[in-house]
PDB file of C-alpha atoms in Angstrom:
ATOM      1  CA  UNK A1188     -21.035   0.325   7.730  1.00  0.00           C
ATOM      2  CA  UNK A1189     -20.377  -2.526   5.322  1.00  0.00           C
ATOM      3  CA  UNK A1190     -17.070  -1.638   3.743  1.00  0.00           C
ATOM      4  CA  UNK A1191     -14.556  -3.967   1.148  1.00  0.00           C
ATOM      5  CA  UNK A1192     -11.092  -4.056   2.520  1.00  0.00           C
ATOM      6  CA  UNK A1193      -8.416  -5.038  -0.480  1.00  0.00           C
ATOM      7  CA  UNK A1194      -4.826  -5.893  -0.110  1.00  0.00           C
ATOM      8  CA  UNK A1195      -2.316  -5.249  -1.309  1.00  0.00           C
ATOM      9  CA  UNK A1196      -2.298  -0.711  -2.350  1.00  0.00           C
ATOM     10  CA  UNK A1197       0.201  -1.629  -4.900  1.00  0.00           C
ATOM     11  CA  UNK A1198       1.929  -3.993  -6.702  1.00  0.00           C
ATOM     12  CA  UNK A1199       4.818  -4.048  -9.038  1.00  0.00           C
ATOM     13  CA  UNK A1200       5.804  -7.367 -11.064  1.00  0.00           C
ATOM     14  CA  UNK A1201       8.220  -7.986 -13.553  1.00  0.00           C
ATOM     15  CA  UNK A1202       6.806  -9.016 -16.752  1.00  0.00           C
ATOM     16  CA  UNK A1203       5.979 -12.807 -16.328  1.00  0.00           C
ATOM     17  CA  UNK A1204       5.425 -12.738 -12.669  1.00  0.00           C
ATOM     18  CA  UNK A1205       2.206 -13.686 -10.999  1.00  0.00           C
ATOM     19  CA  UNK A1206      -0.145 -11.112  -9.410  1.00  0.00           C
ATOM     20  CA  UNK A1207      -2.855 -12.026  -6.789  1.00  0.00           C
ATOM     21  CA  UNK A1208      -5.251  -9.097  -5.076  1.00  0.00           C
ATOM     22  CA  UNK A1209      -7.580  -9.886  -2.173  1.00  0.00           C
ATOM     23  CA  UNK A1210     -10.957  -8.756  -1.062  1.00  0.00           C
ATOM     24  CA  UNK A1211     -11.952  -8.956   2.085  1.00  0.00           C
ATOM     25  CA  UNK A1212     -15.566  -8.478   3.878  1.00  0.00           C
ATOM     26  CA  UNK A1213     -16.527  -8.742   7.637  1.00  0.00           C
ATOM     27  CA  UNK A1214     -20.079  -9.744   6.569  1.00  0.00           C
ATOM     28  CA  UNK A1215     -21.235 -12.490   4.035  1.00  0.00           C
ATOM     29  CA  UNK A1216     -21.393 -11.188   1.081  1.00  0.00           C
ATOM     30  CA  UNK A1217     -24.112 -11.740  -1.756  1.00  0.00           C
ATOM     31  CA  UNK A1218     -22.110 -11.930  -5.021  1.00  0.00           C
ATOM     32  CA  UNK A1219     -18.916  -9.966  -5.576  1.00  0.00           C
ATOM     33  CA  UNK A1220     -17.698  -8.567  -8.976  1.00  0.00           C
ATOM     34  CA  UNK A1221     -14.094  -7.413 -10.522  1.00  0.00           C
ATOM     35  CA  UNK A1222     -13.228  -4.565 -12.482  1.00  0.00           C
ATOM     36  CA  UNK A1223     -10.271  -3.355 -14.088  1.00  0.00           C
ATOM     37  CA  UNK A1224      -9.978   0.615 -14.895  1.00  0.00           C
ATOM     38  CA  UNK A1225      -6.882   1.442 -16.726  1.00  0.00           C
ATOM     39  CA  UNK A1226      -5.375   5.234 -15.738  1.00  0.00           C
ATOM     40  CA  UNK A1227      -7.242   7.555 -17.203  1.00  0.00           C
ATOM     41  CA  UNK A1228      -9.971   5.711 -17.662  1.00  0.00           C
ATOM     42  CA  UNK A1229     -13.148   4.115 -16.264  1.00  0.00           C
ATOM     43  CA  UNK A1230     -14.045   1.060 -14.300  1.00  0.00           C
ATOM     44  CA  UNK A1231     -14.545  -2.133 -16.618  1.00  0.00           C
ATOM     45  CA  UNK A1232     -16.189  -4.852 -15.551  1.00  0.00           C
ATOM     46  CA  UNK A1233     -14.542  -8.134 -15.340  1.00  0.00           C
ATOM     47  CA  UNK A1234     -16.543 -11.141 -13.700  1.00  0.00           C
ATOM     48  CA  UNK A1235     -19.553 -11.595 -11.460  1.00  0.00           C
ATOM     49  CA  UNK A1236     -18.874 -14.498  -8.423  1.00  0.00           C
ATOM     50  CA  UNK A1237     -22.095 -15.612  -6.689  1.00  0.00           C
ATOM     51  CA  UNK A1238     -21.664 -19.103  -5.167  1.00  0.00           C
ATOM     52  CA  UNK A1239     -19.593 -20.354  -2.352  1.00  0.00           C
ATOM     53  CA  UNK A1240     -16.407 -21.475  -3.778  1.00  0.00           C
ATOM     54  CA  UNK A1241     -16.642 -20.366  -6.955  1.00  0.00           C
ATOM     55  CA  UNK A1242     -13.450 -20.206  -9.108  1.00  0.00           C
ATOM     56  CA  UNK A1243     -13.915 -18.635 -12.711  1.00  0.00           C
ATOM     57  CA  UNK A1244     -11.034 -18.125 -15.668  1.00  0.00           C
ATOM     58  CA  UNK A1245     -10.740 -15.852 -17.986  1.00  0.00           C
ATOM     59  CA  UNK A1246      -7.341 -16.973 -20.003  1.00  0.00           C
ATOM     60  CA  UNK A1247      -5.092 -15.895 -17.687  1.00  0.00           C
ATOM     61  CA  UNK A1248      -7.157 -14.518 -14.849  1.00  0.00           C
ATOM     62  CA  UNK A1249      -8.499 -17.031 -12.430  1.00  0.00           C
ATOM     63  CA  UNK A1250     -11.458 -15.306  -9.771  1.00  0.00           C
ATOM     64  CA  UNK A1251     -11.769 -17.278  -6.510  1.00  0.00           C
ATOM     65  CA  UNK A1252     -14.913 -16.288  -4.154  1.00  0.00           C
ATOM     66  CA  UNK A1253     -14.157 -18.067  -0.294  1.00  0.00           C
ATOM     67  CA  UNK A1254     -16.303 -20.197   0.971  1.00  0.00           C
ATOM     68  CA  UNK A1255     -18.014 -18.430   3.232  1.00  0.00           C
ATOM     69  CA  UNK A1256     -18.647 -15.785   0.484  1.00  0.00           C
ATOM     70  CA  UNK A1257     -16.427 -12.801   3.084  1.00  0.00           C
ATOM     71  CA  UNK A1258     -13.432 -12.969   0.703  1.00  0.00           C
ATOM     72  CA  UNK A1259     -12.269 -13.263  -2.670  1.00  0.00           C
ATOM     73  CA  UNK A1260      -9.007 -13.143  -5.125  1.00  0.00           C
ATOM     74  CA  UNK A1261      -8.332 -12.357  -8.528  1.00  0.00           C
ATOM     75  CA  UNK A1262      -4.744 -14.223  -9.658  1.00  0.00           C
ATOM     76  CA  UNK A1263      -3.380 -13.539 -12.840  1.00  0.00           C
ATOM     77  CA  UNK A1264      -0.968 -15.674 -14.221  1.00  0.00           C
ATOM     78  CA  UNK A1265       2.413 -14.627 -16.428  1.00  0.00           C
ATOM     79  CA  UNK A1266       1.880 -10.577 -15.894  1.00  0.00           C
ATOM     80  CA  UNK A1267       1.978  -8.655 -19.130  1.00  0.00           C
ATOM     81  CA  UNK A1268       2.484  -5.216 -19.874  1.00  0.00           C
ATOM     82  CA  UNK A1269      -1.224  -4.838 -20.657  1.00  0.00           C
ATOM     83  CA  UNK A1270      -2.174  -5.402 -17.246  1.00  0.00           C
ATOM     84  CA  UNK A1271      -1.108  -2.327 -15.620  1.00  0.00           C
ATOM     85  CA  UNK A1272      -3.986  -0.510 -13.896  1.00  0.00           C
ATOM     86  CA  UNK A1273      -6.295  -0.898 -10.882  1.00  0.00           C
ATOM     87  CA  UNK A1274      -8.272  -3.626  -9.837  1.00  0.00           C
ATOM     88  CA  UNK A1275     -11.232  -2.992  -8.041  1.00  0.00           C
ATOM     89  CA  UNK A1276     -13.270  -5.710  -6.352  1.00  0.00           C
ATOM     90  CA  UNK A1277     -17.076  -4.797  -5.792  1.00  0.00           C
ATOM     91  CA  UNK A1278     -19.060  -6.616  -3.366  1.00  0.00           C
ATOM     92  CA  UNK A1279     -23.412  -6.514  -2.872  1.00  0.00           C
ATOM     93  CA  UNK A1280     -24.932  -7.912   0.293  1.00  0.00           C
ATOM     94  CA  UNK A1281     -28.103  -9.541   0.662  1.00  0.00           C
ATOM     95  CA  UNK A1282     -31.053  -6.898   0.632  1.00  0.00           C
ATOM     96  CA  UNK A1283     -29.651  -4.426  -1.508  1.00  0.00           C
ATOM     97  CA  UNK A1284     -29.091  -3.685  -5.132  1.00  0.00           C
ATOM     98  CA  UNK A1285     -26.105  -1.224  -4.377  1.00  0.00           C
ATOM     99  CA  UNK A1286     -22.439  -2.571  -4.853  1.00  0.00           C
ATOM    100  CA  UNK A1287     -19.129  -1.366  -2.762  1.00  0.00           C
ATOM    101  CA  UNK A1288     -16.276  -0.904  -3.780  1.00  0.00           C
ATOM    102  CA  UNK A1289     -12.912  -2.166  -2.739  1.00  0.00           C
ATOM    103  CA  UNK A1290      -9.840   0.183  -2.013  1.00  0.00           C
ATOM    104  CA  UNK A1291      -8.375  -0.997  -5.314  1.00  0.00           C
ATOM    105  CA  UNK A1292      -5.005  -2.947  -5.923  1.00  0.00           C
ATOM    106  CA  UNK A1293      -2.854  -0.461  -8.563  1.00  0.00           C
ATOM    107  CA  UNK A1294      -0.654  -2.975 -10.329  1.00  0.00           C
ATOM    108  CA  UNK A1295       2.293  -1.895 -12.261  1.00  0.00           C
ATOM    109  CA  UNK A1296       4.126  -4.360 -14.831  1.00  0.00           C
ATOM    110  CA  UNK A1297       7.730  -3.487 -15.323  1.00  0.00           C
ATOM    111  CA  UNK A1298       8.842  -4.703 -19.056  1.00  0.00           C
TER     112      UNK A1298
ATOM    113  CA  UNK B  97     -22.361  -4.121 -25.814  1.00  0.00           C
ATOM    114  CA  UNK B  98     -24.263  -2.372 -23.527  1.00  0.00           C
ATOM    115  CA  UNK B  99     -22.956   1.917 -23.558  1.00  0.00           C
ATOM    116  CA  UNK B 100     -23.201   4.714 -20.951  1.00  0.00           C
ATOM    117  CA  UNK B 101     -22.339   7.989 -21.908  1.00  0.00           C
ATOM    118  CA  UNK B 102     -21.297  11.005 -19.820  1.00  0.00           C
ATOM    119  CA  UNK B 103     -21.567  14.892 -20.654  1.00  0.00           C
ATOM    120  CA  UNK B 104     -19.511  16.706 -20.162  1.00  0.00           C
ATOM    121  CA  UNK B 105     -16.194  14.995 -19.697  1.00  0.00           C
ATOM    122  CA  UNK B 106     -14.239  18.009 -18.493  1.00  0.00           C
ATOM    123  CA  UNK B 107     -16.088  20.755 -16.956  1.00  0.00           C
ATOM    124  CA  UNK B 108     -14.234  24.375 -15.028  1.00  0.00           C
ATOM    125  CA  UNK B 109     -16.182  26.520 -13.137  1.00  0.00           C
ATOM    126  CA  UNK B 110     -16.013  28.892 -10.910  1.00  0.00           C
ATOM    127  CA  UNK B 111     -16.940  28.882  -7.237  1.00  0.00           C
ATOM    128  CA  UNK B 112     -20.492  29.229  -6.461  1.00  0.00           C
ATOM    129  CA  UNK B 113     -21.938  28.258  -9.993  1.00  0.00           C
ATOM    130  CA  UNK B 114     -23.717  24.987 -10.063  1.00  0.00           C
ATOM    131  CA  UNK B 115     -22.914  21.886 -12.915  1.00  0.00           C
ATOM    132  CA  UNK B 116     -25.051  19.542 -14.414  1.00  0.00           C
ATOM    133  CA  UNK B 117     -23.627  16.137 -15.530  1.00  0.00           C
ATOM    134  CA  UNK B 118     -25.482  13.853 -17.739  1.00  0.00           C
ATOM    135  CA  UNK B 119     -25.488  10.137 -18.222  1.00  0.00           C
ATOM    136  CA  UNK B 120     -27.114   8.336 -20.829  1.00  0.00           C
ATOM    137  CA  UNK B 121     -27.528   4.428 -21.835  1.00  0.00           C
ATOM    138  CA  UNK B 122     -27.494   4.458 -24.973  1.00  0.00           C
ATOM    139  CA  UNK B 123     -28.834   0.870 -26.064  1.00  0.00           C
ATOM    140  CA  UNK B 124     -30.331  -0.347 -22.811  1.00  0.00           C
ATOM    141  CA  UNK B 125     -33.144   0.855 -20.754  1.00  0.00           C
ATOM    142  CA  UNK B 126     -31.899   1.563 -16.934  1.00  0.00           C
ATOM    143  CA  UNK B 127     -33.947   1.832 -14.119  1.00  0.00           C
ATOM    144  CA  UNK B 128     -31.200   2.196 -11.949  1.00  0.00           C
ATOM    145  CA  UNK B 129     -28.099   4.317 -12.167  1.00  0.00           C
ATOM    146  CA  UNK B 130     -25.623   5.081  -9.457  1.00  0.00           C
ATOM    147  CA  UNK B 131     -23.177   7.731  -9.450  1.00  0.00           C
ATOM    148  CA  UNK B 132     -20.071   7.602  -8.122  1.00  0.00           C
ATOM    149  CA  UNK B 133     -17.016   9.900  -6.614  1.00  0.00           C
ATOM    150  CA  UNK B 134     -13.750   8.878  -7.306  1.00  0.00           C
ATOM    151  CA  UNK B 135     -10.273  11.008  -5.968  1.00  0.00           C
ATOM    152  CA  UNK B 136      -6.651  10.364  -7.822  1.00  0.00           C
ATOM    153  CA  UNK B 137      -5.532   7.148  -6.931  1.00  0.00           C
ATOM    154  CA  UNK B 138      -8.202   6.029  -4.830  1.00  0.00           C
ATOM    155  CA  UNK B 139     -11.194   3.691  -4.764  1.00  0.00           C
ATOM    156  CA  UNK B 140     -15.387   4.589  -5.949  1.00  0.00           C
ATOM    157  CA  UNK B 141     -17.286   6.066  -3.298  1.00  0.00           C
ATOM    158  CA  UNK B 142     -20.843   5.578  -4.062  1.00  0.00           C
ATOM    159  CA  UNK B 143     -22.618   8.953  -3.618  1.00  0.00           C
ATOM    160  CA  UNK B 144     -26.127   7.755  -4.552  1.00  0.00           C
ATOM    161  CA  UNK B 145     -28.364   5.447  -6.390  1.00  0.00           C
ATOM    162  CA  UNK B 146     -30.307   7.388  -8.814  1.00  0.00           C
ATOM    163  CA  UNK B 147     -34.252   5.934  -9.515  1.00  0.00           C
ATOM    164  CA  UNK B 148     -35.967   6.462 -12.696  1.00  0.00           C
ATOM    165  CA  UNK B 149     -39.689   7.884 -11.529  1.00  0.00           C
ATOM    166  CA  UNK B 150     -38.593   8.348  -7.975  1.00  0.00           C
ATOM    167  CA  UNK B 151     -36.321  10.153  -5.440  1.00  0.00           C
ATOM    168  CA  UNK B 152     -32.764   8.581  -5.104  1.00  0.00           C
ATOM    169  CA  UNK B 153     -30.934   7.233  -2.391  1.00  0.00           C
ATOM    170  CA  UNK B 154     -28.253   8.708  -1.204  1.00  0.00           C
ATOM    171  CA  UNK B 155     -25.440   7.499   0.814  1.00  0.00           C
ATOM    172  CA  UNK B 156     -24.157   8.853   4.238  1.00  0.00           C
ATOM    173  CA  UNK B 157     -22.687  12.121   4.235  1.00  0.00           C
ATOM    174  CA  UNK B 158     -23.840  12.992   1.022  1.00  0.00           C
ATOM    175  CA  UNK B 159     -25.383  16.281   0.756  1.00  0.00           C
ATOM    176  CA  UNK B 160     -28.838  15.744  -1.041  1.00  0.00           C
ATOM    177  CA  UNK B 161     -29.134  19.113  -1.674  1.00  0.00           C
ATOM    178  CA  UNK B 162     -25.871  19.965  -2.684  1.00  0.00           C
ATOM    179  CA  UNK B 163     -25.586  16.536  -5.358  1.00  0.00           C
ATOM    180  CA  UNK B 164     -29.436  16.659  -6.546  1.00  0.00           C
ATOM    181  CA  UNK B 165     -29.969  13.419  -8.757  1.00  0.00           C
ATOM    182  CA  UNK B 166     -33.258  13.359 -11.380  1.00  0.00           C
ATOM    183  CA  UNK B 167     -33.775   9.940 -13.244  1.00  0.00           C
ATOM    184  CA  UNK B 168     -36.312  11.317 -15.110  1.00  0.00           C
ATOM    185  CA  UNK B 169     -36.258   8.839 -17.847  1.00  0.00           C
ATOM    186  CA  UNK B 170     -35.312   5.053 -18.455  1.00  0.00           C
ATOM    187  CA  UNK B 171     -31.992   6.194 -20.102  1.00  0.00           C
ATOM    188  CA  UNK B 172     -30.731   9.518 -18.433  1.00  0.00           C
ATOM    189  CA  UNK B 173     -30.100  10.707 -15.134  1.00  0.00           C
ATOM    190  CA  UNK B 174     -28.381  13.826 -14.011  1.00  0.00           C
ATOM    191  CA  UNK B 175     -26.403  14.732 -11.340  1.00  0.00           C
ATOM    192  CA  UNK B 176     -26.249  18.812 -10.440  1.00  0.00           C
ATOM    193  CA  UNK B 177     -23.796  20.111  -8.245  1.00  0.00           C
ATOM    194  CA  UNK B 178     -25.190  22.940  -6.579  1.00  0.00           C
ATOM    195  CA  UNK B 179     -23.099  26.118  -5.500  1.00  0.00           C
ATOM    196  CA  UNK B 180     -19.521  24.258  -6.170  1.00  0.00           C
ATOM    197  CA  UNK B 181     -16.589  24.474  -4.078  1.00  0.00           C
ATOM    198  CA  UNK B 182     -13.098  23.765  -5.115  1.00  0.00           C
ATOM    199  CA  UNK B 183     -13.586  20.898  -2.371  1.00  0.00           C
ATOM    200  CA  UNK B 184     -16.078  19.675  -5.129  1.00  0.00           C
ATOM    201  CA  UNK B 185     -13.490  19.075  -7.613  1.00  0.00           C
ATOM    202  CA  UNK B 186     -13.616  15.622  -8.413  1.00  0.00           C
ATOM    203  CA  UNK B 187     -13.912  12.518 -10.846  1.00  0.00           C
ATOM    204  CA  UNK B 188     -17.411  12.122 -11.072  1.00  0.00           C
ATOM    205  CA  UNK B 189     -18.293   8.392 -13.170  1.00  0.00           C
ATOM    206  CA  UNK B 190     -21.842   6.883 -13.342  1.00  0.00           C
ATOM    207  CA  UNK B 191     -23.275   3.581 -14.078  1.00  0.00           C
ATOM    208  CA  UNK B 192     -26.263   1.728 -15.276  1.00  0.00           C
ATOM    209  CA  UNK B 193     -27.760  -1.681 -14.686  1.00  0.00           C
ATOM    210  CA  UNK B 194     -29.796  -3.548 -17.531  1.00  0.00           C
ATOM    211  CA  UNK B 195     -33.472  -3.483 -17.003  1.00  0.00           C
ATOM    212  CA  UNK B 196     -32.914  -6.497 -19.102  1.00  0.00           C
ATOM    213  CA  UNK B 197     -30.034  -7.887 -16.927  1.00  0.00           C
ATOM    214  CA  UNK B 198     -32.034  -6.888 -13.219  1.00  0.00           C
ATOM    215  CA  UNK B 199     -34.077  -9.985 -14.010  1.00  0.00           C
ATOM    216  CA  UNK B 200     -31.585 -12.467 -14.837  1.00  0.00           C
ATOM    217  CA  UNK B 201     -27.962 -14.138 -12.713  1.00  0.00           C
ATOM    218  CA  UNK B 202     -25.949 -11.188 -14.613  1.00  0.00           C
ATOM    219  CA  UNK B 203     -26.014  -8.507 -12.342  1.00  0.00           C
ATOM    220  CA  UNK B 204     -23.699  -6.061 -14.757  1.00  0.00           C
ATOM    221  CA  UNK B 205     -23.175  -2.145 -14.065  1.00  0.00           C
ATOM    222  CA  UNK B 206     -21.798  -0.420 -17.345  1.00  0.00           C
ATOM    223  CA  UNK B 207     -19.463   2.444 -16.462  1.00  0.00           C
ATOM    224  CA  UNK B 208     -19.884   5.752 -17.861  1.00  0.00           C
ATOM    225  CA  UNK B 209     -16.323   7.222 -19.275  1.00  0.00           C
ATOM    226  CA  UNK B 210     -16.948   9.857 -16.165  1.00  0.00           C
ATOM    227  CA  UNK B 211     -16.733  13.669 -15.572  1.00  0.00           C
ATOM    228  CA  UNK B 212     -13.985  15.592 -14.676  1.00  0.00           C
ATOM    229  CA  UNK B 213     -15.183  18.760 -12.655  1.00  0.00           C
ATOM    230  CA  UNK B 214     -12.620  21.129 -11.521  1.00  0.00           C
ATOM    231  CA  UNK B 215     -13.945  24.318  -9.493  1.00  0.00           C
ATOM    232  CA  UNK B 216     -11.854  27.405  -9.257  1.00  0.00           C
TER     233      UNK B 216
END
């Protein structure tokens, strides 16, 4: 079945380190979106990546979707504290309204 | 922004006994809702995409009869988990799409805070 692999489990950083998580899909992929869900709490969505190529920034997140729309990255820049939690990628193929989810990437920020 | 509510948040029961979970948008209309299942420290699994006016869809290996799903309504859909098992015991979040949004490049879900549902 069509399934999101993301690498890596887990990450810890010190505080001012760069983070990067990867999504991966065996199929092409329609759009893919990011979400952030802080422990205890729920999913919140991020960005939305639907062209080839496409590289969005938000301050100190920068979203990457490949070129052949199978892969993607989220890469933030000088880790803070606030970061901590999981990042889940989600991805939608063509034909259906229903998004997967990646395994997650649980990053930890050590102060 | 757009909100999705969940009721209960926490919910005990006891084996056997079946639980209703509701989730409401509260400032959007929603024609679609999907519920999720979500274990500690692991990833969504998609249980099924709910339909307002018709049946929902549910994903492989998920009991239709044991998870019964009822959109009835363009801002509430319920999930009822029938004769509960401790194996049931889960993190149980929802989401919504836009009507709005389904017709334009955003394709957003809004995230319900989720249900906690412990069986004894």
């Amino acid at each position: 079945g069509q399934q999101v692999m993301q690498i890596p489990q887990y990450q810890h950083v010190q505080e001012g380190e760069d983070f990067t998580t990867y999504c991966n899909s065996s199929t092409t992929l329609s759009n893919i979106q990011w979400y952030k869900q802080r422990p205890g709490g729920h999913p919140v969505f991020l960005i939305q990546l639907v062209k080839s190529g496409e590289v969005k920034k938000q301050k100190r997140l920068t979203f990457q979707f490949g070129e052949a729309k199978k892969n993607s990255s989220l890469h933030i820049t000088a880790t803070q504290t606030t970061d901590v939690g999981t990042y889940f990628c989600a991805g939608r193929w063509s034909g259906t309204y229903k998004y997967i989810f990646g395994t997650g990437t649980r990053l930890k920020v050590l102060a | 922004g757009a909100v999705v509510s969940q009721h209960p948040s926490r919910v005990i029961c006891k084996s056997g006994t079946s639980v209703k979970i509701e989730c409401r948008s509260l400032d959007f209309q929603a024609t679609t809702m999907f519920w999720y299942r979500q274990f500690p420290k692991q990833s969504l699994m998609l249980m099924a995409t709910s339909n307002e006016g018709s049946k929902a869809t549910y994903e492989q290996g998920v009991e239709k009869d044991k998870f019964l799903i009822n959109h009835a309504s363009l801002t509430l859909s319920t999930l009822t988990v029938t004769s509960a098992h401790p194996e049931d015991s889960s993190f149980y979040i929802c989401s919504a799409r836009d009507q709005v949004e389904e017709y334009r490049y955003t394709d957003t879900q809004y995230f319900g805070p989720g249900t906690r549902l412990t069986v004894l």
